[in-house]
Coordinates of C-alpha atoms and ligand atoms in Angstrom, one line a residue:
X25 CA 251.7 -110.0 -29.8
X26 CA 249.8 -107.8 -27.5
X27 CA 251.4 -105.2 -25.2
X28 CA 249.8 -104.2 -21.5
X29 CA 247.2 -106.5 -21.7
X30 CA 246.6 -107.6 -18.2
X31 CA 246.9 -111.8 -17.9
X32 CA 243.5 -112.6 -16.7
X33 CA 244.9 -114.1 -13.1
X34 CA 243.4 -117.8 -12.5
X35 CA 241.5 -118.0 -15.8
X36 CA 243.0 -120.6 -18.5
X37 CA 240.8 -121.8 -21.6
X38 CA 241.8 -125.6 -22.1
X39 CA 241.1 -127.0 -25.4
X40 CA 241.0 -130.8 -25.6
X41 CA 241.4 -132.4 -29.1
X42 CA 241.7 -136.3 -29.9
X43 CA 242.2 -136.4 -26.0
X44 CA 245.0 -134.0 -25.6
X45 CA 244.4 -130.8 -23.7
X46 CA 245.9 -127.6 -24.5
X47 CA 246.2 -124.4 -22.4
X48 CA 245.0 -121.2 -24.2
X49 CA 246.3 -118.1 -22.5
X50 CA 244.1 -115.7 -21.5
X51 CA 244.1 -112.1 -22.5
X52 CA 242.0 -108.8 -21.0
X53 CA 241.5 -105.7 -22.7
X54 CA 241.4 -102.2 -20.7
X55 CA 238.1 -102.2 -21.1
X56 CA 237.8 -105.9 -19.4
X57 CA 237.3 -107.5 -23.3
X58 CA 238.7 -111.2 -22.7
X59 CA 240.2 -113.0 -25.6
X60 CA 241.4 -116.5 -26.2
X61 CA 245.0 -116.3 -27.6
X62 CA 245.5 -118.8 -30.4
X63 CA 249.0 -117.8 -31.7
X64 CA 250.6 -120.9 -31.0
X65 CA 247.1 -122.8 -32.0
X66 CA 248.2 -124.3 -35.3
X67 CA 251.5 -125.2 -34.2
X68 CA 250.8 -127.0 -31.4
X69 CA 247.5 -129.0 -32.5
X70 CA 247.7 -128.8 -36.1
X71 CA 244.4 -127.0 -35.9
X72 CA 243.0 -123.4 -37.3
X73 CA 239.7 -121.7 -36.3
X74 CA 237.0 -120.9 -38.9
X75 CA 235.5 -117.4 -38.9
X76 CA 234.1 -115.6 -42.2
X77 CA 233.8 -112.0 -41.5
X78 CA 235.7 -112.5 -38.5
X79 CA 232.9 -111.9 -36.0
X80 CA 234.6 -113.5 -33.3
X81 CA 238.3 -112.8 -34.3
X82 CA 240.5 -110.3 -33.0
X83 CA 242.9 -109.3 -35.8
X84 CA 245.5 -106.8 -33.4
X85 CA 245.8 -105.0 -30.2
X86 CA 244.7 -101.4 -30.0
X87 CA 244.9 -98.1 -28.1
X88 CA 242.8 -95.6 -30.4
X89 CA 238.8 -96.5 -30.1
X90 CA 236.9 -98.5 -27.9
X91 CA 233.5 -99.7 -28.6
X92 CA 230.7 -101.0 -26.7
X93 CA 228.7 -102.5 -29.0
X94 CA 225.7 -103.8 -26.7
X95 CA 225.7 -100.4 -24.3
X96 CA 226.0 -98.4 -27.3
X97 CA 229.9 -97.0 -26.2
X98 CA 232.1 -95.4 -28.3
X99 CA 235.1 -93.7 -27.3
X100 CA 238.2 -91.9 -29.5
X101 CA 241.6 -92.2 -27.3
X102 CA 239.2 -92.8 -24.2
X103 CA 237.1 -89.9 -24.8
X104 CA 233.3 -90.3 -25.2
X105 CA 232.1 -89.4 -28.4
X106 CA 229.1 -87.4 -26.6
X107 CA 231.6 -85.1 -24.7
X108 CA 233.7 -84.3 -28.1
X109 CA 230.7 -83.9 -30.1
X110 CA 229.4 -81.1 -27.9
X111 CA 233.1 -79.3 -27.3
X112 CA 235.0 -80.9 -29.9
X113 CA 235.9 -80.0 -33.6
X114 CA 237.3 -82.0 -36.5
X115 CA 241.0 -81.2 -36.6
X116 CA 241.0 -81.1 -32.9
X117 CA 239.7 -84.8 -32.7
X118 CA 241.7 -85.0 -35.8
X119 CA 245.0 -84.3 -33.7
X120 CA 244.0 -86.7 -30.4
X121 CA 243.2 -89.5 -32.5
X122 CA 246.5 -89.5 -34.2
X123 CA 249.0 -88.4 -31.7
X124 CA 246.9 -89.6 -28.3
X125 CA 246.3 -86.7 -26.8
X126 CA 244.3 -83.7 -27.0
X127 CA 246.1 -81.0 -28.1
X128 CA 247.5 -77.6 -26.4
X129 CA 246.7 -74.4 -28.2
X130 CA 249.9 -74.6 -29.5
X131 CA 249.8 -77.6 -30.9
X132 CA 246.2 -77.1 -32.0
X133 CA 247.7 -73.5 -33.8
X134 CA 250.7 -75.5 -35.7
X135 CA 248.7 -78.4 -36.7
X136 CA 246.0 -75.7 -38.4
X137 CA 249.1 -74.1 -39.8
X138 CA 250.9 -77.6 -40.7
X139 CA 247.5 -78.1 -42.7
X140 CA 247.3 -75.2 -44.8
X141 CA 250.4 -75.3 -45.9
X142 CA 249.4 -78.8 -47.4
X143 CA 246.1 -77.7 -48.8
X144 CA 247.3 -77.3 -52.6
X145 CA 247.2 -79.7 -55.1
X146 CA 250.5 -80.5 -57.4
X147 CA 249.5 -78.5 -60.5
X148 CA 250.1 -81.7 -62.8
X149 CA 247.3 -83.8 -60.8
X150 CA 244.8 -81.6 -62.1
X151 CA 245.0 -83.7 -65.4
X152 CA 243.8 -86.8 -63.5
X153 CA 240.9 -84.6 -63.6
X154 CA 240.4 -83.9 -67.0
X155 CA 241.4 -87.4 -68.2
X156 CA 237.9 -89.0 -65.8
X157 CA 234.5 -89.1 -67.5
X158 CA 232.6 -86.2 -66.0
X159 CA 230.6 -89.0 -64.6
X160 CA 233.1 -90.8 -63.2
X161 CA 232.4 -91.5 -59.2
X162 CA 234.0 -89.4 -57.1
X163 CA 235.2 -92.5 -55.0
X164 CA 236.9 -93.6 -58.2
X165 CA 238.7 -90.5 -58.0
X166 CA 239.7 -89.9 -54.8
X167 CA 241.3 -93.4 -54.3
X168 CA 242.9 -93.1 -57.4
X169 CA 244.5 -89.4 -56.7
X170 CA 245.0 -90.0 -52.9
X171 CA 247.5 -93.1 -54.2
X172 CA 248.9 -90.7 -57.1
X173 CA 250.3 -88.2 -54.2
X174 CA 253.2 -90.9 -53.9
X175 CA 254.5 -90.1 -57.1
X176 CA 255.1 -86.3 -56.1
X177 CA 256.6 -87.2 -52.5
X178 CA 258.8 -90.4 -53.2
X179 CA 260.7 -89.4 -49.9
X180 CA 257.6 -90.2 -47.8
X181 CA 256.7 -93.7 -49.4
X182 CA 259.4 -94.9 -47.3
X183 CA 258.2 -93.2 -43.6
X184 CA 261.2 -94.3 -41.8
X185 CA 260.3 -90.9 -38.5
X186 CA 258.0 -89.0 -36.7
X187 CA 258.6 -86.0 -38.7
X188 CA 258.1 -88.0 -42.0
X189 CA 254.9 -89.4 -40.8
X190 CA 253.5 -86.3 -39.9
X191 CA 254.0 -84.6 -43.4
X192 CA 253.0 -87.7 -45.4
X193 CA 249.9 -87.3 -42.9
X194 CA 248.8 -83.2 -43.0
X195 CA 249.0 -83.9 -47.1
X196 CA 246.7 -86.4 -46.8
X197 CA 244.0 -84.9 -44.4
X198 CA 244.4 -81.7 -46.0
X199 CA 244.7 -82.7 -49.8
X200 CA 241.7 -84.8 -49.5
X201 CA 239.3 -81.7 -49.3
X202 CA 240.5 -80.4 -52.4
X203 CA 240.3 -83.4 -54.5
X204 CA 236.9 -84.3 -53.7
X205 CA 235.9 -80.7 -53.9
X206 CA 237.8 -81.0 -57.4
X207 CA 235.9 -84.4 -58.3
X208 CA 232.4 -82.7 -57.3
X209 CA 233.3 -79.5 -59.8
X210 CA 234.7 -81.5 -62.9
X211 CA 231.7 -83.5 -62.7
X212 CA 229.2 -80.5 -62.8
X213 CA 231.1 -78.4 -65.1
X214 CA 232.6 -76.0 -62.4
X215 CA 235.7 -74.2 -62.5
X216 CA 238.0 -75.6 -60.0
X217 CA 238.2 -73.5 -57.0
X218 CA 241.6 -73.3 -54.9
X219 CA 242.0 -73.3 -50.9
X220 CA 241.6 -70.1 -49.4
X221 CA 244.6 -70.3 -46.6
X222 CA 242.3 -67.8 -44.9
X223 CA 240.0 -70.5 -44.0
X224 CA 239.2 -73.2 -41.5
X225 CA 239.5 -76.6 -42.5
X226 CA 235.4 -77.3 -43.1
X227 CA 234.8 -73.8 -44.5
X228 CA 237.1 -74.0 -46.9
X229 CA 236.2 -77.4 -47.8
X230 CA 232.5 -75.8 -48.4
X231 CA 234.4 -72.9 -50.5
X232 CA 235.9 -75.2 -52.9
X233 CA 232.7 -77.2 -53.5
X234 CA 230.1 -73.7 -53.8
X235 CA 231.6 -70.8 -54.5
X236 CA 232.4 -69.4 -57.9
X237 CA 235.1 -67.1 -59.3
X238 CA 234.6 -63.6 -57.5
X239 CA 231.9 -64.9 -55.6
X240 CA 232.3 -66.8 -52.4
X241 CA 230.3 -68.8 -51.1
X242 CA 229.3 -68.1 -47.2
X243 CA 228.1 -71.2 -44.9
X244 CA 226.3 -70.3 -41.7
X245 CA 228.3 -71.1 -38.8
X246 CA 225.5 -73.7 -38.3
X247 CA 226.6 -75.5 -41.4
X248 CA 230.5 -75.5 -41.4
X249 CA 229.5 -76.7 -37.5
X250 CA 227.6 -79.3 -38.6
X251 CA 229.7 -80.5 -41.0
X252 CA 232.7 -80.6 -38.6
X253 CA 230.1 -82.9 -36.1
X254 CA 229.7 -85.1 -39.4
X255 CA 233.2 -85.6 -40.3
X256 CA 234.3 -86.2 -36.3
X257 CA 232.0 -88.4 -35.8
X258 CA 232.7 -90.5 -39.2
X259 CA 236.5 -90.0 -37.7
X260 CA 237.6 -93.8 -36.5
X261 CA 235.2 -96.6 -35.5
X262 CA 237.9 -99.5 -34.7
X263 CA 238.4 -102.6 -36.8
X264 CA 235.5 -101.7 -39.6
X265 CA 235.9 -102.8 -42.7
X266 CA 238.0 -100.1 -44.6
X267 CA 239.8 -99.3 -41.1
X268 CA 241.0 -103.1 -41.1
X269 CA 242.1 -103.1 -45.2
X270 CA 244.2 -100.1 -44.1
X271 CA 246.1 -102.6 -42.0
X272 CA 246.2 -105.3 -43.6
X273 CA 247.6 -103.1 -46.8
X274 CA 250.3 -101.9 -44.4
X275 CA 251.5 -105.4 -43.1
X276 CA 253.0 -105.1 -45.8
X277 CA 254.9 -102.6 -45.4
X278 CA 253.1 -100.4 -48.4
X279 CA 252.9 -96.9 -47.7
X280 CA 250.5 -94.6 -46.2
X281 CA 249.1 -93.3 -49.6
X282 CA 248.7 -96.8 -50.9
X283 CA 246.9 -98.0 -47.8
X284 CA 244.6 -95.0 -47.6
X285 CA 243.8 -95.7 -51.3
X286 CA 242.8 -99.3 -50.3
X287 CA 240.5 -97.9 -47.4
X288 CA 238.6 -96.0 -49.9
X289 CA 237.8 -98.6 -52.1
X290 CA 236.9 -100.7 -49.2
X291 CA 234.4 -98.1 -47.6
X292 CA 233.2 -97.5 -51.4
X293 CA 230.9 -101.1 -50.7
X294 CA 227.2 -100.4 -50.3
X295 CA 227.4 -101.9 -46.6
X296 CA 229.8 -99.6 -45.7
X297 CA 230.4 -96.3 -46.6
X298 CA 227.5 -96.6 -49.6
X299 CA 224.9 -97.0 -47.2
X300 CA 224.6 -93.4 -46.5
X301 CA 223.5 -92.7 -50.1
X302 CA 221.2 -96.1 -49.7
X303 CA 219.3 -94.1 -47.2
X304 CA 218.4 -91.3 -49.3
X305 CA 217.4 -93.3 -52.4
X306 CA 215.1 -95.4 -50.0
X307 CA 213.7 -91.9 -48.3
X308 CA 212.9 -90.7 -51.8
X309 CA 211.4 -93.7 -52.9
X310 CA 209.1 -93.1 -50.4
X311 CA 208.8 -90.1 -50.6
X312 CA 207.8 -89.8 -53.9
X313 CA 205.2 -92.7 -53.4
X314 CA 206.9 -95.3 -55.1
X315 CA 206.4 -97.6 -51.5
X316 CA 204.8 -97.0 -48.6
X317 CA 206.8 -97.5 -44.9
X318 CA 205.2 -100.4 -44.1
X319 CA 205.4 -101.9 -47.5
X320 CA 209.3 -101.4 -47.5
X321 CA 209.9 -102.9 -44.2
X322 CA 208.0 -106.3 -45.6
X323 CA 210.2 -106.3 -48.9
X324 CA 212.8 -105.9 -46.0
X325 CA 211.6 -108.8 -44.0
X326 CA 210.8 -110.6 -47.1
X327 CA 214.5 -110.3 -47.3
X328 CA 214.4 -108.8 -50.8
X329 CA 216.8 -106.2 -49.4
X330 CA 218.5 -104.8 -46.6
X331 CA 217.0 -101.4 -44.7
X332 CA 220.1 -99.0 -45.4
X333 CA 221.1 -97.6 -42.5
X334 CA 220.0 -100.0 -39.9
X335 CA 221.8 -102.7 -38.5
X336 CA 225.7 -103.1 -37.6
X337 CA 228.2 -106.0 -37.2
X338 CA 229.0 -104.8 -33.5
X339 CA 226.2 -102.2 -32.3
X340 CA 223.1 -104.1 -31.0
X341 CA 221.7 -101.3 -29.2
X342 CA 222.0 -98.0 -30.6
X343 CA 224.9 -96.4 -32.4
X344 CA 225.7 -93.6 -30.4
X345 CA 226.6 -91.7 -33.4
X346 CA 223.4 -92.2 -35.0
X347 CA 221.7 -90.8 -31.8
X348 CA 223.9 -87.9 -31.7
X349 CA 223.4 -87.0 -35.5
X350 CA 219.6 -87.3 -35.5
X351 CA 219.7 -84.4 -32.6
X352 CA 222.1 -82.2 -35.3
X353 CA 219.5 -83.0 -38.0
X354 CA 216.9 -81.9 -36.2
X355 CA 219.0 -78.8 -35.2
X356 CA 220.6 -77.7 -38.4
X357 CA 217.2 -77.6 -40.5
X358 CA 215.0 -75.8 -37.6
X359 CA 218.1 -73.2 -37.0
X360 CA 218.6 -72.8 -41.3
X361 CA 215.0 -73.2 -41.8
X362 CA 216.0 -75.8 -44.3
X363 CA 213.0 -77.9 -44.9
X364 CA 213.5 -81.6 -45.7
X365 CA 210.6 -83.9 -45.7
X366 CA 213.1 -86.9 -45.6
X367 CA 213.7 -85.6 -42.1
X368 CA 210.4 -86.6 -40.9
X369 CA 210.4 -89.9 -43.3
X370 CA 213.4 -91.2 -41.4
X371 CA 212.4 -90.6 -38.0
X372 CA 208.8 -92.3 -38.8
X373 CA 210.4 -95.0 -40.4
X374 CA 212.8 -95.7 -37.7
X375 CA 210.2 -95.7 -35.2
X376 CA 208.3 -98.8 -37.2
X377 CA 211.3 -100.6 -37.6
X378 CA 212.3 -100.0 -34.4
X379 CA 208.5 -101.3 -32.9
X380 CA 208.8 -104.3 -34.9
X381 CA 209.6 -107.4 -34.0
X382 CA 211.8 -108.6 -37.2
X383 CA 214.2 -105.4 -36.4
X384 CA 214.1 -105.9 -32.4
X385 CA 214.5 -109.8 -32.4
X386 CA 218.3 -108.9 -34.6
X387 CA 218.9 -106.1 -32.5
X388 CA 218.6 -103.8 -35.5
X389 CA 218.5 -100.2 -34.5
X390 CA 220.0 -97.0 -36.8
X391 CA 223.3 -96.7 -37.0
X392 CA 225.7 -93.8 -38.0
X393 CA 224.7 -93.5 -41.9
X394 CA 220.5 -93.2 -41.6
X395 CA 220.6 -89.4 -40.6
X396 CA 223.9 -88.4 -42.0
X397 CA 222.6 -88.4 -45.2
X398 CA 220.0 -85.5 -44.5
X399 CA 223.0 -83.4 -43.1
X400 CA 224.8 -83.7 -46.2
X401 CA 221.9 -82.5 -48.6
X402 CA 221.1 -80.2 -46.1
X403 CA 225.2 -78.8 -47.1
X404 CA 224.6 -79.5 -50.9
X405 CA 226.2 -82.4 -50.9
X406 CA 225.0 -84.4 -54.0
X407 CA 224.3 -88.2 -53.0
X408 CA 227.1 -89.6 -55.3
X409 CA 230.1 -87.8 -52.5
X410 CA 228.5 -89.0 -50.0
X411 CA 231.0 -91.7 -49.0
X412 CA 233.6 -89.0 -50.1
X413 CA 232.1 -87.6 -47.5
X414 CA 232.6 -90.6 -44.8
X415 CA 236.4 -90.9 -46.3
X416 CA 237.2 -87.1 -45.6
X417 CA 235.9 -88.2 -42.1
X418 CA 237.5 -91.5 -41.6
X419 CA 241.0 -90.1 -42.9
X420 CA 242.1 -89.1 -39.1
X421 CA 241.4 -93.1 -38.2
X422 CA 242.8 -94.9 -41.2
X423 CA 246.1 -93.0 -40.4
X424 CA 246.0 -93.6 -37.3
X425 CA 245.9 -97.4 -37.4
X426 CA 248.5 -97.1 -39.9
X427 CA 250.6 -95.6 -38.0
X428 CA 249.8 -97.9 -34.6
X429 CA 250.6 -100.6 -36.7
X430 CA 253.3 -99.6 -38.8
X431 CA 255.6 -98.6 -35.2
X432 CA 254.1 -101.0 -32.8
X433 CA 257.6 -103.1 -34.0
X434 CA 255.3 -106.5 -33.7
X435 CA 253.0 -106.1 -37.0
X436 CA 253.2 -109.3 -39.1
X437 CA 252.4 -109.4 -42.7
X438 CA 248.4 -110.3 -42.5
X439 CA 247.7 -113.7 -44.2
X440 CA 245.0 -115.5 -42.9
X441 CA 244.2 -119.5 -43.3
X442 CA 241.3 -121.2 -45.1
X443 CA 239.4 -124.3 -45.5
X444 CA 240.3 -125.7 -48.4
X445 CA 237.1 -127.8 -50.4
X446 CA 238.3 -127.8 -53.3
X447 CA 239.4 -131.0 -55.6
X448 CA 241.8 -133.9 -54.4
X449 CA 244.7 -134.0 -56.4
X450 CA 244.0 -134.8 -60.2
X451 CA 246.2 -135.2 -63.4
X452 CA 246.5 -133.5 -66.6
X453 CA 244.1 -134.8 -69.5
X454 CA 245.4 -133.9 -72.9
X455 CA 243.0 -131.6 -74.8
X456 CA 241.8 -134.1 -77.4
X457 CA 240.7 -137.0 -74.4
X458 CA 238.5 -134.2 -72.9
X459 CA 235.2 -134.9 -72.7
Ligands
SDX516 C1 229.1 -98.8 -41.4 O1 232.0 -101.9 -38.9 C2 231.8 -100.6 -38.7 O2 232.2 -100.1 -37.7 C3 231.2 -99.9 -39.8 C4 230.8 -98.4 -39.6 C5 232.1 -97.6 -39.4 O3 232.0 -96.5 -38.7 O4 233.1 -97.9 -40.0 O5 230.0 -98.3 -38.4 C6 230.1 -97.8 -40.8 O6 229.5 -99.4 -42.3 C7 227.8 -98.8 -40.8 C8 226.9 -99.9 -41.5 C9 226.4 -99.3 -42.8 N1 225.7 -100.4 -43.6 C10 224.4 -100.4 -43.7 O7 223.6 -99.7 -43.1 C11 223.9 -101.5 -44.7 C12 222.7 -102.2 -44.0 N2 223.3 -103.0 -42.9 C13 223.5 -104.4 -43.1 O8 223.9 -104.8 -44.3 C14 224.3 -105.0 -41.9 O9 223.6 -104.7 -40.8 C15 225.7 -104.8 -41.7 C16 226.5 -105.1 -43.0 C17 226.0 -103.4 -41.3 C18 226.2 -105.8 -40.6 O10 226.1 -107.0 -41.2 P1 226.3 -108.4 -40.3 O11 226.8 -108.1 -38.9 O12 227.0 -109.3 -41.2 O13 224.8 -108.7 -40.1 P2 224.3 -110.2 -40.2 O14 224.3 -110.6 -41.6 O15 225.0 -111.0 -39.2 O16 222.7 -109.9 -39.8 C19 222.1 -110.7 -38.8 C20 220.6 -110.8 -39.2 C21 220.5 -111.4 -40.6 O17 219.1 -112.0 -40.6 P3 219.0 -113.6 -40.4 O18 219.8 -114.2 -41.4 O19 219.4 -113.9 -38.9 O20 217.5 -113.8 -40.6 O21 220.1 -109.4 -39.3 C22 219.7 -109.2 -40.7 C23 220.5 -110.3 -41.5 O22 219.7 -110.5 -42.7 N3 220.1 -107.9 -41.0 C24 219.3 -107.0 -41.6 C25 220.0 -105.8 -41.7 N4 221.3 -106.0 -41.2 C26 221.3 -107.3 -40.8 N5 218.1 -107.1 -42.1 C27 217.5 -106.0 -42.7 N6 218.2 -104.9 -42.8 C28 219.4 -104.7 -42.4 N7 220.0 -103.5 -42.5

């Protein structure tokens, strides 16, 4: 069911199957999308339609983001994402995407407050810690631990108000820092470090990875800016992958821990939220002269593998956010004097894929993981967070959606069709007449 969408006066898709014609209604989008509505489809023709990956399918309505893929548009809540990545910060975008609206500096002051309060961990959940390998992946971790905070709040699996919401929510966009901050210092040996209330939300975050006991460790303004720029503009991107799992899990009616746990895993996939730790392994492979640029773009062509960091189910121009992120790059290591040779190896890279015809015939430009990556070393972020990184990001969208869907009063349990190709029907053959 769709709400507001405008009926697209005087235009009707008619479908005609074994000579009958159907009327498809019609629907427009704010932003002028059109869409055939096929609700009724299956019970009036006895038909489905067939679309792996759903390409072409629109799985809901929604009022958060809007994206442009072929002018290269993204908006949060109608915003641009150039005007918020210039004046914006994390928990401000944070507060709009959630609620709708940008917030007053009251609002902006009890939201920070709302979120330090939340920051701390229930003692006991730091044996989920000790019981991982010190190996273990962080994004292991964090989805398992994000869905364990259900056990210490069983009033919120059950969000039946506003003010319900809104707790189960500051726990998870505050607790999320800490965990992966956690994650990150079992797996290197580090004594846990706690919140520091006197904080902002990315400094502290940077605390809790680098500091030590009686030591503290002091990010440039530079860095804990960058870092907010990263995480906004990782912050929603519509009906991606992990954004769409988060839906789907609450169809269900499962609860916002349990649906952000499923996001996780779903943004854990290399051609999601892994493809910012792709790009660095291919920048240091050539770096360190294991293959040259144009040798890696004809294993690439070759089809041997994908370029990490290019390429994108709905941008085919350039991702804004990629654009926006090479500029911070560039930015962050001239202002820290941080020297990166990757730096210089992405932006030569991009240029040849972006010359060549292979890459320009499939619209295949960078999208928001090929400079992130550089950011995140640039922070001392080891490659193996780096889609902790993206989920500490996306957190602000996930629950979001999950929140558009769960009150929108409309939301169906997700449970699409298939082509079956399978065997006809076939009986039972006793164990000793098997062949
Ligand atoms: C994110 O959906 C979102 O919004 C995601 C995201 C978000 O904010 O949530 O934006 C975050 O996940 C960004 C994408 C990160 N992933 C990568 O960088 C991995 C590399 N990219 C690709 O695997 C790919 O581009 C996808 C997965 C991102 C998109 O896949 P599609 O839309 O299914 O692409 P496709 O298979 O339809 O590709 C069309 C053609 C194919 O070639 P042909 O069969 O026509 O010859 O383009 C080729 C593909 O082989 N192609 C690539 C390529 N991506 C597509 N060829 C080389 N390198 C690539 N990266």
């Amino acid at each position: 069911m769709l709400k507001e969408s405008r009926d697209a006066k005087g235009k009707t898709a008619y479908l005609i199957l074994d000579g009958t014609t159907y009327e498809l209604p019609v629907i427009v989008g704010t932003e002028n999308e059109h869409a055939l509505d096929i609700t009724k489809l299956r019970r009036e023709t006895g038909y489905i339609t067939f679309d792996p990956g759903y390409g072409n399918t629109g799985s809901c309505s929604s009022a958060i983001t809007f994206v442009d893929g072929e002018k290269g548009i993204l908006r949060y809540r109608g915003y641009p994402i150039e005007e918020l990545a210039i004046n914006g910060t994390f928990i401000e975008t944070t507060y709009m995407l959630i609620f709708g609206e940008l917030p007053t500096s009251t609002q902006r002051r009890e939201f920070r407050e709302l979120l330090c309060d939340q920051e701390l961990l229930h003692e006991d959940l730091r044996h989920h810690f000790e019981g991982v390998p010190s190996n273990g992946h962080p994004m292991a971790i964090l989805s398992a631990v994000i869905n364990s905070l259900g056990c210490y709040y069983p009033d919120l699996l059950q969000i039946e108000n506003e003010d319900e919401f809104l707790r189960a929510a500051a726990k998870i966009i505050s607790k999320v820092r800490t965990i992966a901050a956690w994650s990150y210092r079992k797996a290197h040996g580090l004594p846990f470090m706690y919140p520091d209330p006197k904080l902002s939300y990315c400094r502290n975050f940077l605390h809790m990875m680098h500091s030590i006991p009686h030591r503290y460790f002091e990010p440039t303004d530079e860095q804990v800016r960058a870092l907010s720029l990263f995480f906004l503009l990782h912050a929603d991107h519509e009906q991606n992958c992990s954004c769409s799992t988060v839906r789907m899990v609450q169809s269900t009616e499962a609860n916002l821990f349990a649906s952000v746990s499923a996001g996780i895993c779903a943004l854990w996939g290399r051609l999601h939220g892994g493809a910012n730790a792709g790009v660095i392994k291919m920048l240091e492979e050539i770096h360190d002269g294991d293959a040259t640029i144009p040798d890696y773009l004809e294993r690439v062509k070759r089809k041997e593998f994908r370029l990490m960091g290019f390429g994108h189910r709905i941008y085919k121009s350039f991702d804004p956010r990629a654009k926006i992120l090479r500029q911070a790059t560039h930015d962050m290591l001239e202002s820290t004097g941080y020297d990166d040779p990757l730096l210089d190896i992405a932006l030569e890279l991009a240029d040849a894929a972006l010359s060549d015809d292979y890459f320009i015939e499939r619209k295949l430009y960078p999208n928001v993981d090929f400079y992130s990556g550089i950011i995140l070393r640039a922070l001392g972020i080891p490659v193996d967070m780096f889609p902790v990184m993206f989920a500490i990001g996306r957190m602000p969208g996930w629950i979001a959606h999950w929140n558009e869907t769960n009150t929108d009063g409309t939301t169906r349990i997700h449970r699409p069709r298939q082509i079956y190709m399978g065997e006809s029907t076939r009986h039972y053959v006793p164990i000793e007449e098997r062949k």
